[in-house]
Amino acid sequence: MNLSVIILAAGAGTRMRSSKSKVLHELAGIPMVEHVYNTSNSLGANKILMVYGHGGDALINRCEHFNVDWKLQEKQLGTAHAVQQASTTIDDDSVALILYGDVPLTKMETLETLVNDVSHNNISLLTVTLDDPTGYGRIVRENNSTSNKVLSIVEHKDASDEIKKIKEVNTGILAIKGSYLNECLNRIGNNNSQGEYYLTDIIELAVNDGNKIFTTQVTNAYEVEGVNDRKQLARLERIYQQGMADIIMNNGVSLADPKRIDIRGELSVGIDSFIDINCLFEGKVSIGSNVTIGAGCIIKNTTIADNSVIKAYSVIEDSIIDEHCEVGPFTRLRPGAHLKNNSRVGNFVEMKNTKLGENSKASHLSYLGDSDIGKNVNIGAGTITCNYDGANKFKTIIKDGAFIGSDTQLIAPVTVGTNATIGAGTTVTKDVEDNTLSLSRSSQRTIKGWQRPTKKQ
Ligand code: UD1
Ligand code: CA
């Protein structure tokens, strides 16, 4: 099937009270409109047309990575007028699917049904039944029966009291044959209470042309819910997060509280892992089996292998953690940190572009940057790799079995040899040979009768 998706995103979105386009407001870390774009792609759209309005430069810049044709609708004269801006690029032999940039949570499967229906008729419509249909276009059917033939859609503002009682409403989402869309658009007028070109008028036209309108009803109203203000956006965010939490739990993972996890990207977790409260996952995170993630961790674009433990309040980005490792509490792993099997980093340790070998430990208060640390190494508390001279970065190499005493500064580039020992408080400026002890502190002096300075009057 040749599928074209038209995404309408030209509305002003005044109720957001925002200086940016409504559809750029984020849900699960990406703009609402990106959810719609992603769904269009997973449907296999051949073409995606994005109808945008005034001040759209920021929108186009933010969506630079989209593979879409941008269509400017200079004045918002109604949904049919919006579709018309894109229709010149709709092939007659295609199926056009109309979506909305502010309706982010429609499921791909729901749309697939709708689109497939168009193979044997001209139009299929997505509807939903709401307890409170106020504001929506009503689906008018023959003899007012929900199983009967659709006759028209009447907008709330144009509806009689009788029609206002109808609870089945138009979601706005519809699929239509390209040729039929192109033919109908010119026939739609704006003779209604809002003086707008209503896309919904296409239904009555189609009925008069002798078409039967197919409908699909969604059961989850959130799938077709549009965002008009920040409260609605926050509500949809929670629904989305609950859905993500359900998927993870169904896959054999325990969550301390499914209401207190946020996934902004793709998270995969193996069985019997446990995630404590208030963790945030961003980008692509892959966690193995039997892993524990403590409370309040923020983990982005990272792989964590089986049986590792991440303790509370660790912040981890672009890192790799192998099996049986222990991280945190309060550890910061920056891009390029790689912990090999059985290694441990503790509180207030920051690592960047650094490999920590098997069975090695940095348990307290350290900065390890641009380093290659071997196996069975002990990094004492307060060890700092001085990797930066203000202009360039240099590498520190610490070989297997080395013992770095507390409060050591390693002035890179520098290498500490196998099984070498560095005494506490040492500033290492030269390479250290294997199996040696290096110290740079002066011997302790004692001055008797020393008086502390006193404050001058
Ligand atoms: C529309 C439907 C209504 C349906 C409701 C579902 C019409 C005439 N009515 O009403 O039957 O129940 O959606 O939410 O279609 N837009 C443009 N350009 C325009 C006008 C709108 O891009 O000129 C976009 C808006 O950004 C928005 C969407 O189309 O995303 C819907 O427009 P809106 O004016 O909110 O339509 P409703 O009155 O809600
Ligand atoms: Ca609306």
PDB file of N, CA, C and O in Angstrom, residues 35-91:
ATOM      1  N   HIS A  35       6.195  11.745  18.598  1.00  0.00           N
ATOM      2  CA  HIS A  35       5.470  10.481  18.815  1.00  0.00           C
ATOM      3  C   HIS A  35       4.610  10.167  17.586  1.00  0.00           C
ATOM      4  O   HIS A  35       4.556   9.031  17.129  1.00  0.00           O
ATOM      5  N   VAL A  36       3.939  11.193  17.082  1.00  0.00           N
ATOM      6  CA  VAL A  36       3.058  10.999  15.921  1.00  0.00           C
ATOM      7  C   VAL A  36       3.901  10.627  14.699  1.00  0.00           C
ATOM      8  O   VAL A  36       3.548   9.742  13.919  1.00  0.00           O
ATOM      9  N   TYR A  37       5.039  11.294  14.584  1.00  0.00           N
ATOM     10  CA  TYR A  37       5.967  11.001  13.480  1.00  0.00           C
ATOM     11  C   TYR A  37       6.469   9.554  13.568  1.00  0.00           C
ATOM     12  O   TYR A  37       6.465   8.824  12.572  1.00  0.00           O
ATOM     13  N   ASN A  38       6.867   9.146  14.762  1.00  0.00           N
ATOM     14  CA  ASN A  38       7.370   7.772  14.934  1.00  0.00           C
ATOM     15  C   ASN A  38       6.295   6.739  14.610  1.00  0.00           C
ATOM     16  O   ASN A  38       6.568   5.714  13.982  1.00  0.00           O
ATOM     17  N   THR A  39       5.068   7.009  15.048  1.00  0.00           N
ATOM     18  CA  THR A  39       3.973   6.077  14.763  1.00  0.00           C
ATOM     19  C   THR A  39       3.751   5.995  13.248  1.00  0.00           C
ATOM     20  O   THR A  39       3.549   4.905  12.706  1.00  0.00           O
ATOM     21  N   SER A  40       3.817   7.143  12.568  1.00  0.00           N
ATOM     22  CA  SER A  40       3.641   7.158  11.111  1.00  0.00           C
ATOM     23  C   SER A  40       4.704   6.294  10.442  1.00  0.00           C
ATOM     24  O   SER A  40       4.421   5.537   9.519  1.00  0.00           O
ATOM     25  N   ASN A  41       5.918   6.411  10.925  1.00  0.00           N
ATOM     26  CA  ASN A  41       6.992   5.600  10.352  1.00  0.00           C
ATOM     27  C   ASN A  41       6.781   4.122  10.615  1.00  0.00           C
ATOM     28  O   ASN A  41       7.018   3.292   9.738  1.00  0.00           O
ATOM     29  N   SER A  42       6.339   3.775  11.819  1.00  0.00           N
ATOM     30  CA  SER A  42       6.176   2.343  12.082  1.00  0.00           C
ATOM     31  C   SER A  42       5.002   1.776  11.295  1.00  0.00           C
ATOM     32  O   SER A  42       4.929   0.567  11.083  1.00  0.00           O
ATOM     33  N   LEU A  43       4.103   2.634  10.837  1.00  0.00           N
ATOM     34  CA  LEU A  43       3.025   2.168   9.949  1.00  0.00           C
ATOM     35  C   LEU A  43       3.540   1.931   8.529  1.00  0.00           C
ATOM     36  O   LEU A  43       2.817   1.418   7.679  1.00  0.00           O
ATOM     37  N   GLY A  44       4.775   2.368   8.274  1.00  0.00           N
ATOM     38  CA  GLY A  44       5.350   2.196   6.950  1.00  0.00           C
ATOM     39  C   GLY A  44       4.943   3.281   5.969  1.00  0.00           C
ATOM     40  O   GLY A  44       4.816   3.013   4.759  1.00  0.00           O
ATOM     41  N   ALA A  45       4.734   4.501   6.473  1.00  0.00           N
ATOM     42  CA  ALA A  45       4.324   5.599   5.588  1.00  0.00           C
ATOM     43  C   ALA A  45       5.366   5.842   4.496  1.00  0.00           C
ATOM     44  O   ALA A  45       6.560   5.863   4.771  1.00  0.00           O
ATOM     45  N   ASN A  46       4.887   6.013   3.257  1.00  0.00           N
ATOM     46  CA  ASN A  46       5.807   6.328   2.157  1.00  0.00           C
ATOM     47  C   ASN A  46       6.126   7.809   2.144  1.00  0.00           C
ATOM     48  O   ASN A  46       7.169   8.227   1.654  1.00  0.00           O
ATOM     49  N   LYS A  47       5.178   8.600   2.651  1.00  0.00           N
ATOM     50  CA  LYS A  47       5.324  10.051   2.637  1.00  0.00           C
ATOM     51  C   LYS A  47       4.711  10.583   3.919  1.00  0.00           C
ATOM     52  O   LYS A  47       3.651  10.113   4.337  1.00  0.00           O
ATOM     53  N   ILE A  48       5.364  11.552   4.533  1.00  0.00           N
ATOM     54  CA  ILE A  48       4.753  12.208   5.692  1.00  0.00           C
ATOM     55  C   ILE A  48       4.735  13.705   5.418  1.00  0.00           C
ATOM     56  O   ILE A  48       5.770  14.297   5.083  1.00  0.00           O
ATOM     57  N   LEU A  49       3.560  14.293   5.514  1.00  0.00           N
ATOM     58  CA  LEU A  49       3.402  15.718   5.231  1.00  0.00           C
ATOM     59  C   LEU A  49       3.023  16.418   6.519  1.00  0.00           C
ATOM     60  O   LEU A  49       2.066  16.027   7.190  1.00  0.00           O
ATOM     61  N   MET A  50       3.789  17.438   6.861  1.00  0.00           N
ATOM     62  CA  MET A  50       3.558  18.113   8.132  1.00  0.00           C
ATOM     63  C   MET A  50       3.023  19.508   7.848  1.00  0.00           C
ATOM     64  O   MET A  50       3.713  20.327   7.233  1.00  0.00           O
ATOM     65  N   VAL A  51       1.800  19.757   8.288  1.00  0.00           N
ATOM     66  CA  VAL A  51       1.189  21.076   8.070  1.00  0.00           C
ATOM     67  C   VAL A  51       1.448  21.928   9.305  1.00  0.00           C
ATOM     68  O   VAL A  51       1.051  21.566  10.416  1.00  0.00           O
ATOM     69  N   TYR A  52       2.165  23.035   9.107  1.00  0.00           N
ATOM     70  CA  TYR A  52       2.518  23.871  10.256  1.00  0.00           C
ATOM     71  C   TYR A  52       2.074  25.313  10.011  1.00  0.00           C
ATOM     72  O   TYR A  52       1.740  25.692   8.888  1.00  0.00           O
ATOM     73  N   GLY A  53       2.094  26.121  11.081  1.00  0.00           N
ATOM     74  CA  GLY A  53       1.567  27.487  10.982  1.00  0.00           C
ATOM     75  C   GLY A  53       2.628  28.535  11.182  1.00  0.00           C
ATOM     76  O   GLY A  53       3.809  28.277  10.975  1.00  0.00           O
ATOM     77  N   HIS A  54       2.213  29.709  11.620  1.00  0.00           N
ATOM     78  CA  HIS A  54       3.134  30.826  11.832  1.00  0.00           C
ATOM     79  C   HIS A  54       4.194  30.478  12.867  1.00  0.00           C
ATOM     80  O   HIS A  54       3.975  29.652  13.735  1.00  0.00           O
ATOM     81  N   GLY A  55       5.339  31.158  12.775  1.00  0.00           N
ATOM     82  CA  GLY A  55       6.400  30.943  13.769  1.00  0.00           C
ATOM     83  C   GLY A  55       6.891  29.518  13.766  1.00  0.00           C
ATOM     84  O   GLY A  55       7.350  29.000  14.785  1.00  0.00           O
ATOM     85  N   GLY A  56       6.803  28.874  12.613  1.00  0.00           N
ATOM     86  CA  GLY A  56       7.153  27.460  12.548  1.00  0.00           C
ATOM     87  C   GLY A  56       8.635  27.171  12.421  1.00  0.00           C
ATOM     88  O   GLY A  56       9.032  26.009  12.427  1.00  0.00           O
ATOM     89  N   ASP A  57       9.474  28.236  12.329  1.00  0.00           N
ATOM     90  CA  ASP A  57      10.910  27.983  12.152  1.00  0.00           C
ATOM     91  C   ASP A  57      11.485  27.156  13.301  1.00  0.00           C
ATOM     92  O   ASP A  57      12.252  26.220  13.086  1.00  0.00           O
ATOM     93  N   ALA A  58      11.065  27.523  14.516  1.00  0.00           N
ATOM     94  CA  ALA A  58      11.555  26.791  15.689  1.00  0.00           C
ATOM     95  C   ALA A  58      11.112  25.329  15.616  1.00  0.00           C
ATOM     96  O   ALA A  58      11.852  24.415  15.985  1.00  0.00           O
ATOM     97  N   LEU A  59       9.910  25.140  15.097  1.00  0.00           N
ATOM     98  CA  LEU A  59       9.372  23.781  14.955  1.00  0.00           C
ATOM     99  C   LEU A  59      10.214  22.985  13.952  1.00  0.00           C
ATOM    100  O   LEU A  59      10.641  21.863  14.228  1.00  0.00           O
ATOM    101  N   ILE A  60      10.487  23.609  12.807  1.00  0.00           N
ATOM    102  CA  ILE A  60      11.256  22.901  11.777  1.00  0.00           C
ATOM    103  C   ILE A  60      12.673  22.621  12.270  1.00  0.00           C
ATOM    104  O   ILE A  60      13.209  21.526  12.054  1.00  0.00           O
ATOM    105  N   ASN A  61      13.266  23.572  12.979  1.00  0.00           N
ATOM    106  CA  ASN A  61      14.622  23.352  13.500  1.00  0.00           C
ATOM    107  C   ASN A  61      14.663  22.200  14.489  1.00  0.00           C
ATOM    108  O   ASN A  61      15.537  21.343  14.429  1.00  0.00           O
ATOM    109  N   ARG A  62      13.677  22.188  15.387  1.00  0.00           N
ATOM    110  CA  ARG A  62      13.664  21.136  16.409  1.00  0.00           C
ATOM    111  C   ARG A  62      13.422  19.767  15.773  1.00  0.00           C
ATOM    112  O   ARG A  62      13.853  18.742  16.303  1.00  0.00           O
ATOM    113  N   CYS A  63      12.719  19.770  14.642  1.00  0.00           N
ATOM    114  CA  CYS A  63      12.360  18.504  13.992  1.00  0.00           C
ATOM    115  C   CYS A  63      13.223  18.261  12.755  1.00  0.00           C
ATOM    116  O   CYS A  63      12.786  17.579  11.812  1.00  0.00           O
ATOM    117  N   GLU A  64      14.402  18.802  12.774  1.00  0.00           N
ATOM    118  CA  GLU A  64      15.325  18.729  11.650  1.00  0.00           C
ATOM    119  C   GLU A  64      15.560  17.294  11.165  1.00  0.00           C
ATOM    120  O   GLU A  64      15.721  17.037   9.984  1.00  0.00           O
ATOM    121  N   HIS A  65      15.566  16.366  12.132  1.00  0.00           N
ATOM    122  CA  HIS A  65      15.861  14.965  11.804  1.00  0.00           C
ATOM    123  C   HIS A  65      14.659  14.224  11.225  1.00  0.00           C
ATOM    124  O   HIS A  65      14.778  13.053  10.871  1.00  0.00           O
ATOM    125  N   PHE A  66      13.501  14.888  11.116  1.00  0.00           N
ATOM    126  CA  PHE A  66      12.329  14.231  10.533  1.00  0.00           C
ATOM    127  C   PHE A  66      12.494  14.173   9.012  1.00  0.00           C
ATOM    128  O   PHE A  66      12.956  15.125   8.406  1.00  0.00           O
ATOM    129  N   ASN A  67      12.038  13.074   8.455  1.00  0.00           N
ATOM    130  CA  ASN A  67      12.008  12.972   7.003  1.00  0.00           C
ATOM    131  C   ASN A  67      10.570  13.264   6.547  1.00  0.00           C
ATOM    132  O   ASN A  67       9.781  12.347   6.334  1.00  0.00           O
ATOM    133  N   VAL A  68      10.241  14.562   6.486  1.00  0.00           N
ATOM    134  CA  VAL A  68       8.869  14.965   6.144  1.00  0.00           C
ATOM    135  C   VAL A  68       8.889  16.125   5.154  1.00  0.00           C
ATOM    136  O   VAL A  68       9.891  16.814   5.016  1.00  0.00           O
ATOM    137  N   ASP A  69       7.762  16.328   4.470  1.00  0.00           N
ATOM    138  CA  ASP A  69       7.586  17.537   3.669  1.00  0.00           C
ATOM    139  C   ASP A  69       6.833  18.542   4.524  1.00  0.00           C
ATOM    140  O   ASP A  69       5.744  18.238   5.017  1.00  0.00           O
ATOM    141  N   TRP A  70       7.400  19.717   4.697  1.00  0.00           N
ATOM    142  CA  TRP A  70       6.741  20.754   5.503  1.00  0.00           C
ATOM    143  C   TRP A  70       5.805  21.561   4.607  1.00  0.00           C
ATOM    144  O   TRP A  70       6.206  22.018   3.538  1.00  0.00           O
ATOM    145  N   LYS A  71       4.581  21.741   5.063  1.00  0.00           N
ATOM    146  CA  LYS A  71       3.589  22.493   4.294  1.00  0.00           C
ATOM    147  C   LYS A  71       3.072  23.614   5.172  1.00  0.00           C
ATOM    148  O   LYS A  71       2.471  23.356   6.221  1.00  0.00           O
ATOM    149  N   LEU A  72       3.309  24.841   4.745  1.00  0.00           N
ATOM    150  CA  LEU A  72       2.880  25.993   5.542  1.00  0.00           C
ATOM    151  C   LEU A  72       1.401  26.295   5.323  1.00  0.00           C
ATOM    152  O   LEU A  72       0.951  26.428   4.194  1.00  0.00           O
ATOM    153  N   GLN A  73       0.670  26.371   6.425  1.00  0.00           N
ATOM    154  CA  GLN A  73      -0.709  26.859   6.355  1.00  0.00           C
ATOM    155  C   GLN A  73      -0.677  28.256   6.986  1.00  0.00           C
ATOM    156  O   GLN A  73      -0.613  28.391   8.209  1.00  0.00           O
ATOM    157  N   GLU A  74      -0.674  29.284   6.149  1.00  0.00           N
ATOM    158  CA  GLU A  74      -0.452  30.636   6.678  1.00  0.00           C
ATOM    159  C   GLU A  74      -1.544  31.102   7.618  1.00  0.00           C
ATOM    160  O   GLU A  74      -1.282  31.701   8.645  1.00  0.00           O
ATOM    161  N   LYS A  75      -2.796  30.844   7.231  1.00  0.00           N
ATOM    162  CA  LYS A  75      -3.913  31.195   8.109  1.00  0.00           C
ATOM    163  C   LYS A  75      -4.648  29.920   8.466  1.00  0.00           C
ATOM    164  O   LYS A  75      -4.879  29.075   7.605  1.00  0.00           O
ATOM    165  N   GLN A  76      -5.038  29.801   9.728  1.00  0.00           N
ATOM    166  CA  GLN A  76      -5.725  28.584  10.156  1.00  0.00           C
ATOM    167  C   GLN A  76      -7.221  28.704   9.861  1.00  0.00           C
ATOM    168  O   GLN A  76      -8.001  29.130  10.693  1.00  0.00           O
ATOM    169  N   LEU A  77      -7.567  28.316   8.642  1.00  0.00           N
ATOM    170  CA  LEU A  77      -8.958  28.473   8.206  1.00  0.00           C
ATOM    171  C   LEU A  77      -9.766  27.194   8.390  1.00  0.00           C
ATOM    172  O   LEU A  77     -10.863  27.069   7.848  1.00  0.00           O
ATOM    173  N   GLY A  78      -9.220  26.240   9.112  1.00  0.00           N
ATOM    174  CA  GLY A  78      -9.976  25.024   9.386  1.00  0.00           C
ATOM    175  C   GLY A  78      -9.225  23.770   8.967  1.00  0.00           C
ATOM    176  O   GLY A  78      -8.247  23.826   8.227  1.00  0.00           O
ATOM    177  N   THR A  79      -9.707  22.629   9.465  1.00  0.00           N
ATOM    178  CA  THR A  79      -8.985  21.373   9.255  1.00  0.00           C
ATOM    179  C   THR A  79      -8.968  20.948   7.781  1.00  0.00           C
ATOM    180  O   THR A  79      -7.981  20.363   7.321  1.00  0.00           O
ATOM    181  N   ALA A  80     -10.032  21.258   7.039  1.00  0.00           N
ATOM    182  CA  ALA A  80     -10.033  20.895   5.609  1.00  0.00           C
ATOM    183  C   ALA A  80      -9.026  21.760   4.853  1.00  0.00           C
ATOM    184  O   ALA A  80      -8.293  21.281   3.981  1.00  0.00           O
ATOM    185  N   HIS A  81      -8.972  23.033   5.223  1.00  0.00           N
ATOM    186  CA  HIS A  81      -8.011  23.967   4.622  1.00  0.00           C
ATOM    187  C   HIS A  81      -6.584  23.509   4.929  1.00  0.00           C
ATOM    188  O   HIS A  81      -5.695  23.569   4.068  1.00  0.00           O
ATOM    189  N   ALA A  82      -6.376  23.024   6.144  1.00  0.00           N
ATOM    190  CA  ALA A  82      -5.048  22.525   6.535  1.00  0.00           C
ATOM    191  C   ALA A  82      -4.652  21.331   5.658  1.00  0.00           C
ATOM    192  O   ALA A  82      -3.543  21.285   5.117  1.00  0.00           O
ATOM    193  N   VAL A  83      -5.572  20.400   5.490  1.00  0.00           N
ATOM    194  CA  VAL A  83      -5.290  19.213   4.675  1.00  0.00           C
ATOM    195  C   VAL A  83      -5.033  19.616   3.222  1.00  0.00           C
ATOM    196  O   VAL A  83      -4.166  19.059   2.545  1.00  0.00           O
ATOM    197  N   GLN A  84      -5.738  20.635   2.780  1.00  0.00           N
ATOM    198  CA  GLN A  84      -5.587  21.116   1.412  1.00  0.00           C
ATOM    199  C   GLN A  84      -4.144  21.575   1.127  1.00  0.00           C
ATOM    200  O   GLN A  84      -3.655  21.411   0.012  1.00  0.00           O
ATOM    201  N   GLN A  85      -3.481  22.127   2.134  1.00  0.00           N
ATOM    202  CA  GLN A  85      -2.101  22.595   1.941  1.00  0.00           C
ATOM    203  C   GLN A  85      -1.178  21.442   1.545  1.00  0.00           C
ATOM    204  O   GLN A  85      -0.146  21.632   0.917  1.00  0.00           O
ATOM    205  N   ALA A  86      -1.573  20.239   1.973  1.00  0.00           N
ATOM    206  CA  ALA A  86      -0.727  19.072   1.711  1.00  0.00           C
ATOM    207  C   ALA A  86      -1.211  18.273   0.523  1.00  0.00           C
ATOM    208  O   ALA A  86      -0.481  17.443  -0.022  1.00  0.00           O
ATOM    209  N   SER A  87      -2.448  18.532   0.096  1.00  0.00           N
ATOM    210  CA  SER A  87      -3.095  17.579  -0.816  1.00  0.00           C
ATOM    211  C   SER A  87      -2.456  17.544  -2.202  1.00  0.00           C
ATOM    212  O   SER A  87      -2.534  16.532  -2.884  1.00  0.00           O
ATOM    213  N   THR A  88      -1.774  18.635  -2.590  1.00  0.00           N
ATOM    214  CA  THR A  88      -1.139  18.618  -3.913  1.00  0.00           C
ATOM    215  C   THR A  88      -0.104  17.508  -4.028  1.00  0.00           C
ATOM    216  O   THR A  88       0.233  17.086  -5.123  1.00  0.00           O
ATOM    217  N   THR A  89       0.412  17.064  -2.872  1.00  0.00           N
ATOM    218  CA  THR A  89       1.435  16.013  -2.888  1.00  0.00           C
ATOM    219  C   THR A  89       0.857  14.631  -2.616  1.00  0.00           C
ATOM    220  O   THR A  89       1.598  13.671  -2.474  1.00  0.00           O
ATOM    221  N   ILE A  90      -0.466  14.545  -2.557  1.00  0.00           N
ATOM    222  CA  ILE A  90      -1.083  13.234  -2.289  1.00  0.00           C
ATOM    223  C   ILE A  90      -1.387  12.548  -3.622  1.00  0.00           C
ATOM    224  O   ILE A  90      -2.158  13.061  -4.430  1.00  0.00           O
ATOM    225  N   ASP A  91      -0.789  11.400  -3.823  1.00  0.00           N
ATOM    226  CA  ASP A  91      -1.027  10.661  -5.068  1.00  0.00           C
ATOM    227  C   ASP A  91      -2.433  10.061  -5.056  1.00  0.00           C
ATOM    228  O   ASP A  91      -2.925   9.636  -4.018  1.00  0.00           O
TER     229      ASP A  91
END
